[in-house]
XYZ file of C-alpha atoms in Angstrom:
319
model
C 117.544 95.983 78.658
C 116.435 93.165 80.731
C 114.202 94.094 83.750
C 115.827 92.953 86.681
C 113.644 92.740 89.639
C 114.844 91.694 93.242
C 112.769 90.522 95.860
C 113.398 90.580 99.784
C 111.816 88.237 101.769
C 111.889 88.098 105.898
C 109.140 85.591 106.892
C 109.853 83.990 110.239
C 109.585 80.310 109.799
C 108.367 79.256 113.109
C 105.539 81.354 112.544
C 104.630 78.871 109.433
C 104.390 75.935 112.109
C 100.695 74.924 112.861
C 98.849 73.030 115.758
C 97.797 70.420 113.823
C 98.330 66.922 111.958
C 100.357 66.679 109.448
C 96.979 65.476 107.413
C 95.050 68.808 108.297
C 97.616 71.283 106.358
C 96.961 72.711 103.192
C 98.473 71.009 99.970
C 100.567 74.554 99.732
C 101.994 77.338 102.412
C 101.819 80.215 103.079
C 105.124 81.032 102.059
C 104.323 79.552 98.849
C 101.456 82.103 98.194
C 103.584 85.284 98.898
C 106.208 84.149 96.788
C 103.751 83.158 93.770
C 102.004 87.407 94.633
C 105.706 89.181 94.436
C 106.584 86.748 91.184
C 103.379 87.407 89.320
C 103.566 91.065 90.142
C 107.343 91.528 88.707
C 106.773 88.841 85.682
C 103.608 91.265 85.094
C 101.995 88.093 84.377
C 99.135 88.359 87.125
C 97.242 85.352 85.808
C 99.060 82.556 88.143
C 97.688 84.362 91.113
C 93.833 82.987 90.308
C 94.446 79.868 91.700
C 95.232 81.443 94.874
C 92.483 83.626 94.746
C 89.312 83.052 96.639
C 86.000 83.380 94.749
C 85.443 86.422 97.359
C 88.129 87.772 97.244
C 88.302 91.818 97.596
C 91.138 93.799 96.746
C 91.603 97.428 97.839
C 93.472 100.390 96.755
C 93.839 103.114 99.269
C 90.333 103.704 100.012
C 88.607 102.233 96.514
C 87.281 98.646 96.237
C 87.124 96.184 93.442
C 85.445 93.447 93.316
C 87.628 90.996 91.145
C 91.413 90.631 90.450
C 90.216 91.285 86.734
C 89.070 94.559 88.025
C 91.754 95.815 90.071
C 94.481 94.422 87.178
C 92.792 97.609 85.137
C 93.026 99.900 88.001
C 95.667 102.576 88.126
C 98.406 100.468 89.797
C 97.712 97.464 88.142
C 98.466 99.783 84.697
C 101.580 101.603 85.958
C 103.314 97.495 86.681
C 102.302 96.794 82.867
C 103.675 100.393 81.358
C 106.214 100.746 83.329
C 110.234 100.338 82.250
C 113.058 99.286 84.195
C 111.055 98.856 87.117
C 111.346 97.169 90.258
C 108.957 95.569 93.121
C 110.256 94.769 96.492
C 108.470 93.548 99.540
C 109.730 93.418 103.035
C 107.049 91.239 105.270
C 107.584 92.820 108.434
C 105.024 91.119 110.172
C 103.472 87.500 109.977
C 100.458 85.630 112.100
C 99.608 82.338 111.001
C 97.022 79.637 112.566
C 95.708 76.750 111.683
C 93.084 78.301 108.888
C 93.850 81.757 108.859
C 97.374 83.917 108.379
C 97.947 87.742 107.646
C 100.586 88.831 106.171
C 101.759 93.018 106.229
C 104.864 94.406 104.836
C 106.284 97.542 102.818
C 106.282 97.601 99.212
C 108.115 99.831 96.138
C 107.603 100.167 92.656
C 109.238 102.438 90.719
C 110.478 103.625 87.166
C 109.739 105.528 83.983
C 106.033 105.635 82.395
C 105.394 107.910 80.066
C 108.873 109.292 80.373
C 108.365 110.691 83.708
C 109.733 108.656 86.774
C 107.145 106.880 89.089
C 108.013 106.520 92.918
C 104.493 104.453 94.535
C 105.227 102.817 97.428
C 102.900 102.153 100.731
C 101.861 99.365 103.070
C 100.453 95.829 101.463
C 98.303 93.566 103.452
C 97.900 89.984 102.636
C 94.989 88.078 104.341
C 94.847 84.384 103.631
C 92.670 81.764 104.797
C 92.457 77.584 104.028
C 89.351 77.299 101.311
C 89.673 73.587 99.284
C 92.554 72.103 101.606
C 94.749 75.374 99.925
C 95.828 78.593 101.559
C 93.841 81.092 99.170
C 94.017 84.696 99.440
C 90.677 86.660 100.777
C 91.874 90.284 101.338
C 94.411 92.343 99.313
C 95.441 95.787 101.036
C 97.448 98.336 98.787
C 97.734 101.199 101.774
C 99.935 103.833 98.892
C 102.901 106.729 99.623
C 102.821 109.885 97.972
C 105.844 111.080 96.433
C 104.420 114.838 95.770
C 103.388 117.634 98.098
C 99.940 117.192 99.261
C 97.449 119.740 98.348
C 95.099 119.477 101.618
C 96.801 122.732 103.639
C 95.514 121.406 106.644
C 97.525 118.818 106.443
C 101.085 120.428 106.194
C 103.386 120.957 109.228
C 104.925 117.884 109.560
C 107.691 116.307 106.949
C 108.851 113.037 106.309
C 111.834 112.166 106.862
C 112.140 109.704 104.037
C 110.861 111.821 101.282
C 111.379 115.485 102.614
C 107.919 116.095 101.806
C 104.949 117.251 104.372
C 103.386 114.216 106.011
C 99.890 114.360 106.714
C 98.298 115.177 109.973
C 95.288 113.038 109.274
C 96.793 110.519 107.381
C 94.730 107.558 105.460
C 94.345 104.537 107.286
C 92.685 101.309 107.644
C 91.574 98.671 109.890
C 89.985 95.267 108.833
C 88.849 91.699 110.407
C 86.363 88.799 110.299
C 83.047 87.842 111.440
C 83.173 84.213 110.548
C 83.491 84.093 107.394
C 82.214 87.604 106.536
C 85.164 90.124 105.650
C 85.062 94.062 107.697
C 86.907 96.499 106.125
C 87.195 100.291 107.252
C 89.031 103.171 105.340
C 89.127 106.462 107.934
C 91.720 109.511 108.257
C 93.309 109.800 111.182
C 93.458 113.189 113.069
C 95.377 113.178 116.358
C 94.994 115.328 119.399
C 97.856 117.476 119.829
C 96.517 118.870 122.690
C 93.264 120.410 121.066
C 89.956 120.286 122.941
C 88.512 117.285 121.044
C 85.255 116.249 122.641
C 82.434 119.311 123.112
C 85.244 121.464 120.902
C 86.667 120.190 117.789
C 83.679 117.511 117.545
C 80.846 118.944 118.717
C 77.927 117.111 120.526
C 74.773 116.547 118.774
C 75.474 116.956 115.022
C 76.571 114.409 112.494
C 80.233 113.579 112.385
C 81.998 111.764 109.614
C 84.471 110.111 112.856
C 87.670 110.546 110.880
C 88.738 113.493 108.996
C 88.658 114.172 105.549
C 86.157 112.157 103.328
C 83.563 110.355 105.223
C 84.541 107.089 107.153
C 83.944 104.003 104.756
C 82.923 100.283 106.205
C 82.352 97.585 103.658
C 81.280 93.888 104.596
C 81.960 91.233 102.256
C 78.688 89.753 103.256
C 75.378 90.214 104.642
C 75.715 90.942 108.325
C 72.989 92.022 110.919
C 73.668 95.297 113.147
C 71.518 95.590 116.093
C 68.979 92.851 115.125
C 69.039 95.151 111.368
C 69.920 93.494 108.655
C 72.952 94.882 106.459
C 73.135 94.249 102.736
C 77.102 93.362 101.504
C 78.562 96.688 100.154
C 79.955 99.666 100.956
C 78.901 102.220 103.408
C 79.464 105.474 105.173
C 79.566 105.525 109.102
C 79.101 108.828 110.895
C 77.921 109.202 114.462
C 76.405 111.569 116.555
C 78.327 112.544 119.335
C 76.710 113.008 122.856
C 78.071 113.700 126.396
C 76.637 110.752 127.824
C 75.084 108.414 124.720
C 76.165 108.269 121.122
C 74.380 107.636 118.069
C 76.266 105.271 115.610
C 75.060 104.888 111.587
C 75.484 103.161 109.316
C 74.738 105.056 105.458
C 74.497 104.478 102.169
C 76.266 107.624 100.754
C 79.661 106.879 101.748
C 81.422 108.826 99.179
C 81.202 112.465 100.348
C 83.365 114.915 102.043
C 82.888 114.845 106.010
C 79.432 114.875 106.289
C 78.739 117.379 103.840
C 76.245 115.341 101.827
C 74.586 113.342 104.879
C 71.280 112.303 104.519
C 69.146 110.806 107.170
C 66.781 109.573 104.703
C 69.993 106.964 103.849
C 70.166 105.771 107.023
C 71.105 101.999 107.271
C 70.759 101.286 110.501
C 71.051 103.507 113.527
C 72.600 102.345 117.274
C 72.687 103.752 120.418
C 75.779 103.426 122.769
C 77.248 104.378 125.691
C 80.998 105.619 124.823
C 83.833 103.826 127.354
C 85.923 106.272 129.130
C 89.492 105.019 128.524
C 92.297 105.440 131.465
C 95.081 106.475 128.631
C 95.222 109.029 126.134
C 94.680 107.836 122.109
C 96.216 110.324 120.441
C 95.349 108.846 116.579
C 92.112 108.136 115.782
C 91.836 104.648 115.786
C 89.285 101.941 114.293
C 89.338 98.153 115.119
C 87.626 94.927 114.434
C 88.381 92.533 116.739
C 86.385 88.698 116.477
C 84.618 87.618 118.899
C 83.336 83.949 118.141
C 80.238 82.968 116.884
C 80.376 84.574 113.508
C 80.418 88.492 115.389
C 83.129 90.960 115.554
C 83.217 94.372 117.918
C 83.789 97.233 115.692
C 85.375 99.733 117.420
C 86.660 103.825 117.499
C 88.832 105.182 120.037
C 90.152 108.595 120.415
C 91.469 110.853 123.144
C 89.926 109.337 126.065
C 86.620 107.833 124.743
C 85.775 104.433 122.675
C 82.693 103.596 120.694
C 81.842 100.052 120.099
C 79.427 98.091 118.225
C 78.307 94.746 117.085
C 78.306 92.987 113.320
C 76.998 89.414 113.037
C 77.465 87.375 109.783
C 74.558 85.977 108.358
């Protein structure tokens, strides 16, 4: 039987338009390169997608990081597109920004059918980043955020239920939050607790111990690049963040075990880098916990957590 695949599309086109000459655009659009992902992806023929591919490009998978296409085609979604039959992969870009040299792209995806003769429902949030490298729009970042289809194990998490799967939905659900510093890719994988009107600051976190600020499995931050954190410098790679609540200063720090549960396995002696801040009291409520990176111009971006009425920032600076 012949695998046929269908493919929605909503891309606003005015959001394609750019501020510029007609000289200064890139010899393909953007358009162009999310068409070429969701063909490649349902041909199963992931080659074409190279040449839109920048040399540093990372691609992530719910929390784990490769550092090639190559790689991630062997990974365990790249294996259930090749194994599966009768399958299908839809997109729906529900959101599109586009400038001059930069344009991220975030939608919904679904791929199911049979492997193995057992049915295969993965579906999840996919993040496109794309940026102008060699007068073509070439893709830097590629975000696979995935569903579960099965009951979660973590107890902790039940209580809630979807209402698209009937299933319990996390309380501290998986999460991500990514931006530049110049040219130098931040990336951070956190849970997400909310509030739900529990004590949170002195009570559920408590001051002056080592916090893995998310829930779960410690908080990861990865730069694609060497950066410098408080006039430290910070190899490219993968890291654990944790801080050290206080009532009046925090202690933010950045580790090389980043692969633990909470802070189970923290070691000072891995210590990165260490800050001291000054948390913001915020005039509204956060109920998620919430991490940003937001760009602030000369190759540096604020990093940035905010939950119930507090924010902790800090500052990254490409080198």
């Amino acid at each position: 039987m012949k695998k046929k695949l269908f493919t929605t599309l909503i891309l606003a086109a005015t959001a394609l338009m750019y501020a510029c000459d007609d000289s200064a655009k890139p010899k393909n659009t953007v358009n162009e390169v999310l068409q070429l992902f969701v063909s490649s992806v349902n041909d199963k023929n992931l080659e074409p997608l190279n040449a839109v591919f920048s040399s540093k490009a990372k691609i992530y998978e719910q929390g784990s990081v490769d550092d090639s296409w190559e790689h991630y085609r062997d990974g365990h979604l790249g294996k259930e597109i090749e194994e599966m039959q009768n399958i299908t992969f839809s997109i729906d870009v529900a959101e599109s920004l586009v400038n001059k040299e930069m344009a991220l792209l975030r939608g919904n995806y679904l791929i199911q059918g049979k492997m193995h003769d057992q049915q295969i429902n993965s579906d999840g949030l996919v993040t496109l980043s794309l940026q102008v490298e060699d007068e073509m729009w070439k893709i830097i970042h590629l975000q696979f955020s995935r569903g579960c289809k099965k009951a979660t194990t973590d107890h902790a998490a039940h209580g809630t239920t979807s209402e698209d799967t009937g299933m319990p939905k996390p309380k501290s659900p998986k999460t991500s939050a990514m931006g530049n510093a110049g040219d130098t890719h931040i990336h951070i994988d956190y849970s997400s607790p909310s509030v739900r009107g529990r004590t949170i600051w002195g009570g559920l976190v408590e001051y002056n111990k080592v916090w893995a600020t998310g829930a779960h499995r410690a908080t990861a931050i990865n730069f694609s690049e060497d950066v410098e954190i408080n006039n430290t410098k910070v190899l490219a790679g993968k890291y654990g963040f944790f801080t050290i609540p206080g009532e009046k200063e925090w202690t933010l720090i950045i580790n090389e075990n980043w692969d633990q549960h909470m802070s189970d396995d923290y070691d000072k002696n891995l210590d990165v880098v260490r800050v001291k801040v000054k948390p913001e009291v915020l005039s509204e409520n956060q109920e998620s916990l919430t991490y940003s990176v937001t760009e602030i111009g000369d190759a540096q971006a604020t990093v940035s957590m905010a939950w119930e009425k507090l924010k902790i920032s800090f500052k990254v600076k490409a080198l």
